[in-house]
Tab-separated table of C-alpha atoms in Angstrom:
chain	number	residue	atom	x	y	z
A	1	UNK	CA	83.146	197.246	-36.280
A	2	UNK	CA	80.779	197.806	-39.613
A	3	UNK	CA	81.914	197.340	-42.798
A	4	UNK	CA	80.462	199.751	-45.672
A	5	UNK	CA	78.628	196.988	-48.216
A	6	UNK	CA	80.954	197.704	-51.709
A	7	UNK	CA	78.685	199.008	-54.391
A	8	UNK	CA	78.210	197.037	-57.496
A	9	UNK	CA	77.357	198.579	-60.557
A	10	UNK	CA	73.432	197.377	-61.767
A	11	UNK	CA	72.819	194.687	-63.369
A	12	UNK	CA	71.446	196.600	-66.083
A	13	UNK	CA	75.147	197.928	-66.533
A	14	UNK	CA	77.322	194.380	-66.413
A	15	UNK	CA	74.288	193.076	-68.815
A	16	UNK	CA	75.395	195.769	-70.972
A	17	UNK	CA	79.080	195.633	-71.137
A	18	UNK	CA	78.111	191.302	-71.640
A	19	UNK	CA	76.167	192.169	-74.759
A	20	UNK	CA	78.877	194.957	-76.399
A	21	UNK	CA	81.257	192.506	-76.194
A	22	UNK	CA	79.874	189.828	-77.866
A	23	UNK	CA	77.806	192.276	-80.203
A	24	UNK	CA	81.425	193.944	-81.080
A	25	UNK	CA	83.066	190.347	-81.545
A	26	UNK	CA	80.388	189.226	-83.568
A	27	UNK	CA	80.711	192.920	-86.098
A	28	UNK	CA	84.133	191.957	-86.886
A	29	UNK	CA	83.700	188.645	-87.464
A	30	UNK	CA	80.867	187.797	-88.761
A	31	UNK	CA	80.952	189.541	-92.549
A	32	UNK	CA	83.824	187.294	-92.748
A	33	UNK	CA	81.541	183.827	-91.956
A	34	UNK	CA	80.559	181.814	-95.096
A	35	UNK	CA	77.759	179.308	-96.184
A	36	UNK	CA	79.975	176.643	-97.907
A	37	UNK	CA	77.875	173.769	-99.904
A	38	UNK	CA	79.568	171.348	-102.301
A	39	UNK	CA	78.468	171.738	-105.486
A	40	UNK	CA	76.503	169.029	-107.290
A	41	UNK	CA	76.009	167.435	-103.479
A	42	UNK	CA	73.245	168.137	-100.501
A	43	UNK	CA	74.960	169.289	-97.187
A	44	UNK	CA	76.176	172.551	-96.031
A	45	UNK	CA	78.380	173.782	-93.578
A	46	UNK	CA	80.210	177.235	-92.388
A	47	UNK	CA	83.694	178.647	-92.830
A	48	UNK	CA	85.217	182.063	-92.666
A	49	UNK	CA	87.897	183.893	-95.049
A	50	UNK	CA	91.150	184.148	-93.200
A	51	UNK	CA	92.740	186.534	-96.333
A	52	UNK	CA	91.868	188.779	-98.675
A	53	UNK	CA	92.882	186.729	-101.577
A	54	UNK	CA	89.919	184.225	-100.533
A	55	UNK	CA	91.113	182.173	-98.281
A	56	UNK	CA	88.951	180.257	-96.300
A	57	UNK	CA	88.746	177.260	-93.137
A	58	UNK	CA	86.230	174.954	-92.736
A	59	UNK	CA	86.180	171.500	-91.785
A	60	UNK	CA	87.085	168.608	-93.582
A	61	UNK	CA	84.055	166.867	-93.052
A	62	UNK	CA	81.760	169.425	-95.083
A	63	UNK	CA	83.834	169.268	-98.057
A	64	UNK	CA	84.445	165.608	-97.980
A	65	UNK	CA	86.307	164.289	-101.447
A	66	UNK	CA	84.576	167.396	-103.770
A	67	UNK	CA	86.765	169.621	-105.370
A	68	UNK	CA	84.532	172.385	-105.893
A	69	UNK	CA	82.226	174.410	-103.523
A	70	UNK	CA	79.919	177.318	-103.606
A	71	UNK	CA	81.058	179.970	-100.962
A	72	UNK	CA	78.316	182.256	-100.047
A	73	UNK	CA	78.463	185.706	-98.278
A	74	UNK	CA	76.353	187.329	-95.516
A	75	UNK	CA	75.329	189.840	-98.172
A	76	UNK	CA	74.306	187.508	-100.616
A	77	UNK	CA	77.139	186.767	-102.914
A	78	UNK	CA	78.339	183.520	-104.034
A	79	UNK	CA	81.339	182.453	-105.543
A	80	UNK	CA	82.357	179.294	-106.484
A	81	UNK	CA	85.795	178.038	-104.594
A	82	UNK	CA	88.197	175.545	-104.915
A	83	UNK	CA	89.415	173.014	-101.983
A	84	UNK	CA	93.375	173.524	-102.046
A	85	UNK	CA	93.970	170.523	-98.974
A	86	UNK	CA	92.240	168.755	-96.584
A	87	UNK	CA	93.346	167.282	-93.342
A	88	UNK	CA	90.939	164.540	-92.023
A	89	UNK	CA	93.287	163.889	-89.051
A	90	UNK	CA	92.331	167.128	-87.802
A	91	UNK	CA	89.218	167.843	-89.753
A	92	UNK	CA	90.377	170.783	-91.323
A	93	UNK	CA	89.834	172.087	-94.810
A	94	UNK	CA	91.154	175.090	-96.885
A	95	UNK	CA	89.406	176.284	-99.793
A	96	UNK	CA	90.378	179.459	-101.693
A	97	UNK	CA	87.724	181.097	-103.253
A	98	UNK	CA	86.992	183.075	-106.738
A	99	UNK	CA	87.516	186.957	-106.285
A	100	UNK	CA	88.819	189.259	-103.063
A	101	UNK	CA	87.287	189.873	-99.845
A	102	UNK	CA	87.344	192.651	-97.602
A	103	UNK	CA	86.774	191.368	-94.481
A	104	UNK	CA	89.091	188.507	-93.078
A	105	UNK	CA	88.612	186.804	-89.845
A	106	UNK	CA	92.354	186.421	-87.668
A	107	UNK	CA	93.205	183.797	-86.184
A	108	UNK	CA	94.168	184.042	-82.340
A	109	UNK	CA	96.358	182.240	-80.214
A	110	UNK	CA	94.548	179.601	-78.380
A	111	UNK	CA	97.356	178.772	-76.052
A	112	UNK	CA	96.406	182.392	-74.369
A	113	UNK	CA	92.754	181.074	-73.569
A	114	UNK	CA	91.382	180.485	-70.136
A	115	UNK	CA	88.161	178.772	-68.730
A	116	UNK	CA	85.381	180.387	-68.173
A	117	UNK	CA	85.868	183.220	-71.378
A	118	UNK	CA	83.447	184.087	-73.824
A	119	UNK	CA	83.244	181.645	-76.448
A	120	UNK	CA	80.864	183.185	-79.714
A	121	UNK	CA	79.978	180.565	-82.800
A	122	UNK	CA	78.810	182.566	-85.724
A	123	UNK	CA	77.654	180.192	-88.270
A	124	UNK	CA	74.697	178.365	-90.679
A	125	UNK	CA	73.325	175.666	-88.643
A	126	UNK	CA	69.854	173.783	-89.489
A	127	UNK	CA	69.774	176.615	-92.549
A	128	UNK	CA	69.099	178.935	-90.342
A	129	UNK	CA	71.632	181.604	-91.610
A	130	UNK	CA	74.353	183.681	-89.550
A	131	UNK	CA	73.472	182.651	-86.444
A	132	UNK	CA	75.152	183.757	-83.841
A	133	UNK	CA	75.205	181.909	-80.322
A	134	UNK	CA	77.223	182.517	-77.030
A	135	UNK	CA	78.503	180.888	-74.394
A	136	UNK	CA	81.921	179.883	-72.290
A	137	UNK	CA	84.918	178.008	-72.827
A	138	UNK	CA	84.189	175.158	-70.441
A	139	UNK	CA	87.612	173.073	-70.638
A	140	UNK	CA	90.707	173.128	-72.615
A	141	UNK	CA	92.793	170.496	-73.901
A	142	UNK	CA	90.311	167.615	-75.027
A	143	UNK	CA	91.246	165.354	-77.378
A	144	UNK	CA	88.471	164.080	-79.791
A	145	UNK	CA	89.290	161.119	-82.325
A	146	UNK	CA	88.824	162.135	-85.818
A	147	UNK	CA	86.969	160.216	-88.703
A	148	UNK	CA	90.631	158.443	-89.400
A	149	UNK	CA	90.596	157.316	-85.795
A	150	UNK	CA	93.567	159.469	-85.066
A	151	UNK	CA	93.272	161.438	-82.070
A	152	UNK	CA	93.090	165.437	-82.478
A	153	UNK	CA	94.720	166.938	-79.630
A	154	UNK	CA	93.886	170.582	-77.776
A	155	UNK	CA	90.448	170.988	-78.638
A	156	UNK	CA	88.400	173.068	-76.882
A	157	UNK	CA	84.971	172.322	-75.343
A	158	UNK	CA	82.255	175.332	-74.738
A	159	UNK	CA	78.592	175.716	-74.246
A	160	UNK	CA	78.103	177.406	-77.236
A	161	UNK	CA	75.393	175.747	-78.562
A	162	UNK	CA	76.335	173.970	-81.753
A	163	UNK	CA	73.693	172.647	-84.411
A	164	UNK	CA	74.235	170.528	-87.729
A	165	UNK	CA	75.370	173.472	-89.922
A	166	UNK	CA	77.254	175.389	-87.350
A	167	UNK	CA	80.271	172.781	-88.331
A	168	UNK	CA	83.542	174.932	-89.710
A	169	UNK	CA	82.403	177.837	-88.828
A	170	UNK	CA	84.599	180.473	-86.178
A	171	UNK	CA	84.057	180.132	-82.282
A	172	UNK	CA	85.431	183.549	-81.847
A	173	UNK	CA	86.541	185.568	-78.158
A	174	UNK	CA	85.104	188.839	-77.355
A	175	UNK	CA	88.423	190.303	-78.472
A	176	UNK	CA	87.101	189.608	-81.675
A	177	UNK	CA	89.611	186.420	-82.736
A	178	UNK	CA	89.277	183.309	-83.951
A	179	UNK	CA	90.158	180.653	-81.306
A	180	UNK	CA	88.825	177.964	-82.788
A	181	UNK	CA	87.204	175.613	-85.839
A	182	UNK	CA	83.879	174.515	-84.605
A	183	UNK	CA	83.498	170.961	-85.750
A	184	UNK	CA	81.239	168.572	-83.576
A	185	UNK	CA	78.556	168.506	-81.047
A	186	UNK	CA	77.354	165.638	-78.779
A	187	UNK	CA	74.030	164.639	-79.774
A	188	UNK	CA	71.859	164.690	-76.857
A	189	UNK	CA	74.046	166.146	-74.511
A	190	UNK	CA	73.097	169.667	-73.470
A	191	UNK	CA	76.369	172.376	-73.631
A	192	UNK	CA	78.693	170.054	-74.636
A	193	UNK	CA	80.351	171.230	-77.463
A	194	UNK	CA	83.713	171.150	-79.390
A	195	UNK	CA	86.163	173.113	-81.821
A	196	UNK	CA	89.434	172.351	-82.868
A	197	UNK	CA	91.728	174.958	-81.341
A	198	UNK	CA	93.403	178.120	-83.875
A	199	UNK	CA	96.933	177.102	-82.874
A	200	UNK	CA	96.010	173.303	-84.393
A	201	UNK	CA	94.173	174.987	-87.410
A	202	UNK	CA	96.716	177.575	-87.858
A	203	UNK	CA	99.726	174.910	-88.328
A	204	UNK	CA	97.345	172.801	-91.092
A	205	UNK	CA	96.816	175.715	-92.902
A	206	UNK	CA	100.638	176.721	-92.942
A	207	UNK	CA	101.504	172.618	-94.279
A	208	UNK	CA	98.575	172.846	-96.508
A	209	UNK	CA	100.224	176.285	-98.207
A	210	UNK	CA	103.452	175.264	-97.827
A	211	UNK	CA	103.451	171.351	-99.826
A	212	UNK	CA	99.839	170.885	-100.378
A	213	UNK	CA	98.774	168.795	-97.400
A	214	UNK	CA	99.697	168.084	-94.141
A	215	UNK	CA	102.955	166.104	-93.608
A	216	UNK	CA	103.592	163.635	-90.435
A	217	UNK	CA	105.963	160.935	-89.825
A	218	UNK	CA	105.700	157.102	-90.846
A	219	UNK	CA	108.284	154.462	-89.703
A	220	UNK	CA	106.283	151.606	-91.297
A	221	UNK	CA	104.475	149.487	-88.235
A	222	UNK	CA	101.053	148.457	-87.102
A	223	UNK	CA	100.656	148.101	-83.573
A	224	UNK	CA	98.519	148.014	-80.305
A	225	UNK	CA	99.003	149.152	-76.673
A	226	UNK	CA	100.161	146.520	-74.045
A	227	UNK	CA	100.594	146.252	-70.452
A	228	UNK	CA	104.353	147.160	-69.460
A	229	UNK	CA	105.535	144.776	-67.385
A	230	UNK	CA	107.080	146.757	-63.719
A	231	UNK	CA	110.459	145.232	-64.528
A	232	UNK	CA	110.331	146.455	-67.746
A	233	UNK	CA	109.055	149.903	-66.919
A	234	UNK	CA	112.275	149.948	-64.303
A	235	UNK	CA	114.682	149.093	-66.773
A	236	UNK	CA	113.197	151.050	-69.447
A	237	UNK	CA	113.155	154.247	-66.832
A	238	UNK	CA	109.625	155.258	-67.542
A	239	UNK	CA	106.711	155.390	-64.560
A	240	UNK	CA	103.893	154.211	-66.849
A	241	UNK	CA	102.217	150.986	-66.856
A	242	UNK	CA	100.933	151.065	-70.910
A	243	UNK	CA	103.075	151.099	-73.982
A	244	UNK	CA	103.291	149.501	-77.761
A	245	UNK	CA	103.291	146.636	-78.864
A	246	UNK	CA	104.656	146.309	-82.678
A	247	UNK	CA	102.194	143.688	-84.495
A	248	UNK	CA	103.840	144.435	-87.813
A	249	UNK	CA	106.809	145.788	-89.330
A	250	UNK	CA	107.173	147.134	-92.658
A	251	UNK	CA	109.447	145.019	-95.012
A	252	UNK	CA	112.218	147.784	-95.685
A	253	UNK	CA	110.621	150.711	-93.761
A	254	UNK	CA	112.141	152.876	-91.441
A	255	UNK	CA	111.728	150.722	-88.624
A	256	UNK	CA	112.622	147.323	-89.961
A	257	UNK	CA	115.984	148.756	-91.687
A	258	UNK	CA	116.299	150.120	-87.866
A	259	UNK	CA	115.974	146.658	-86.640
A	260	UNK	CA	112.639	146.785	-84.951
A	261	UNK	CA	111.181	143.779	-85.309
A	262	UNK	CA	107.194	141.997	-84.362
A	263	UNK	CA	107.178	141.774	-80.839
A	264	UNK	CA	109.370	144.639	-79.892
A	265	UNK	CA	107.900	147.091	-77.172
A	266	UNK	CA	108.339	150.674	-77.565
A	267	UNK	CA	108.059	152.196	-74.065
A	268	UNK	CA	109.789	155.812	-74.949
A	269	UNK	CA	110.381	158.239	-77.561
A	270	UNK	CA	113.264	160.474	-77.421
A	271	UNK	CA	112.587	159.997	-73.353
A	272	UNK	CA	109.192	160.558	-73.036
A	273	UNK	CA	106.937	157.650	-72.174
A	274	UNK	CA	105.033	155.922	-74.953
A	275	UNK	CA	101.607	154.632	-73.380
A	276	UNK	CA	99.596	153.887	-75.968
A	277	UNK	CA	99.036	153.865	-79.421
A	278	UNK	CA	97.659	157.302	-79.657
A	279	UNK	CA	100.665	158.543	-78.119
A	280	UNK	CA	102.843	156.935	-80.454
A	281	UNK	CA	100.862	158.727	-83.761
A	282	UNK	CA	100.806	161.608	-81.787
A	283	UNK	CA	104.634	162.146	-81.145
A	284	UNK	CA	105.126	161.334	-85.074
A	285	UNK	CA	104.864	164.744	-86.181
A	286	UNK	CA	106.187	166.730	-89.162
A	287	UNK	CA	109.430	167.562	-87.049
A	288	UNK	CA	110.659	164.256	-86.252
A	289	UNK	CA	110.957	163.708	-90.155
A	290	UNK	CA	114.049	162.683	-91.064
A	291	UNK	CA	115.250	163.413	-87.892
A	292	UNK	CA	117.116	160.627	-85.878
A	293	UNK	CA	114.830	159.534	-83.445
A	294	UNK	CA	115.722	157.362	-80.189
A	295	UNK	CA	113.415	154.556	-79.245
A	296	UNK	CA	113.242	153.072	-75.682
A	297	UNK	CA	112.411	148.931	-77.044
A	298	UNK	CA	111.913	146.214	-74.717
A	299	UNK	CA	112.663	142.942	-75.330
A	300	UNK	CA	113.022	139.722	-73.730
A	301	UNK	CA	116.447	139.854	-74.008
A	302	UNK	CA	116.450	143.422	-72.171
A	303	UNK	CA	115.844	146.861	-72.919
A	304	UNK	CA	117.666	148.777	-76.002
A	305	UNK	CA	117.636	151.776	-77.585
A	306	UNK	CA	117.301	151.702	-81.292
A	307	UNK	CA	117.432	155.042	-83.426
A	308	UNK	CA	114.978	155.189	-86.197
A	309	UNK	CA	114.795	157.834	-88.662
A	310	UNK	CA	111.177	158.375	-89.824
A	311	UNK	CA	110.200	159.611	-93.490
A	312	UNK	CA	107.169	161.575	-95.207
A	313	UNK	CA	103.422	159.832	-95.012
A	314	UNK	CA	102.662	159.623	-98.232
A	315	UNK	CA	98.847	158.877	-97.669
């Protein structure tokens, strides 16, 4: 029995509806994309005005410590802006700059993204200005260690190529939203690229409003990951072979005036396993502040748990 071959539209067609897309994404975002310099410095990066009042994301790493930047528009105009917070764990900056704008680039949700969409990065890179470049979201849910050596978690990698320059700057989706901060390319490496995801950028900007900078817990230790003994893991309940190992404990800190003491294992938080050190910085959010919080410790002695209630970083 013969089959009729389906009919595909031309290639001339799908080409088409490829490049309105991205040529609509980039109309609606890209008055909103900024050349950002600091002034009385060399260096430029990108960023794009999220309100009308001047609002506007970039990355921490192209403001660095200045206070003051020049913020210049696609048509030419410059204003000067000032840097409100900064967020080096996540390397995200917010600037709000002199005057109003009328176009504003929204941030999207990037929990709703898939592999495999569009992925546009408008931006400034080698000086070349507004550039626009396309590509794919090739994986989600990297994590990529900051300049702090913390660990920023969800970002997403695409094949948009990036270039010294692009860095702040809006990888957008052909819906024409914001879905993430681009902020760092692998030299050498051909379409590897990364941004730090809207949802992740969304919640700095909101603590960077909100009390000036970005607020996480501290319970006053230093320590390093360690292999969990299987007994240990058994008794402690959790199916990992990693966890903590406290090297230091802060004289009256929220640890120490929990009893934690040098030596003591942490192998859970609140129930969920604690392999490493990342993981332990990483579960210290703003939400667990002052907010009792149950650690799984091992000891020789046997396995406890010990309720800690963590306070504001205040650096």
């Amino acid at each position: 029995m013969a089959f009729a071959a389906e009919k595909l539209p031309p290639d001339d067609t799908l080409l088409d509806a490829y490049s309105v897309s991205i040529a609509d994404a980039v109309d609606r975002i890209g008055p909103a994309v900024c050349r950002i310099e600091r002034i009385g410095a060399g260096g430029h990066g990108s960023g794009f005005v999220i309100a009308q009042d001047g609002l506007v994301v970039t990355n921490f790493h192209v403001v660095g410590d200045a206070r003051a930047v020049r913020v210049t528009m696609p048509d030419g105009a410059a204003r000067e802006g000032h840097v409100l917070g900064r967020d080096p764990d996540t390397d995200i900056a917010l600037v709000r700059a002199d005057g109003s704008f009328a176009d504003v680039a929204p941030l999207g949700d990037s929990n709703r993204l898939r592999r495999g969409q569009i992925a546009i990065a408008i931006g400034n890179p080698l000086g070349f200005e507004w550039t626009v470049t396309a590509g794919v979201v090739s994986a989600l849910g990297r994590s990529m260690r900051a300049s702090t050596g913390r660990l920023i978690d969800d970002v997403i990698q695409t094949d948009a190529a990036l270039n010294p320059g692009n860095s702040g700057g809006p990888l957008v989706s052909s819906a024409g939203e914001v879905i993430g901060v681009n902020t760092a390319m692998i030299h050498g490496a051909q379409g590897i690229a990364f941004a730090v995801a809207s949802n992740t950028a969304n919640f700095v900007i909101s603590e960077i409003i909100r009390f000036g900078r970005v607020r996480r817990a501290f319970i006053g230790v230093s320590a390093d990951t360690t292999n969990l003994p299987r007994r240990a893991a058994l008794l402690s309940q959790v199916t990992t072979n990693t966890a903590v190992r406290l090297r230091g404990v802060e004289k009256n800190g929220p640890a120490a005036n929990a009893g934690l003491k040098e030596g003591d294992i942490i192998a859970a938080i609140d129930g969920r396993p604690v392999t490493g050190v990342d993981d332990l910085v990483r579960m210290l959010d703003a939400e667990r502040i002052g907010r009792e919080t149950l650690c799984t410790v091992v000891r020789r002695t046997g396995v406890s748990q010990v309720t800690v209630m963590p306070v504001a970083r205040t650096a």
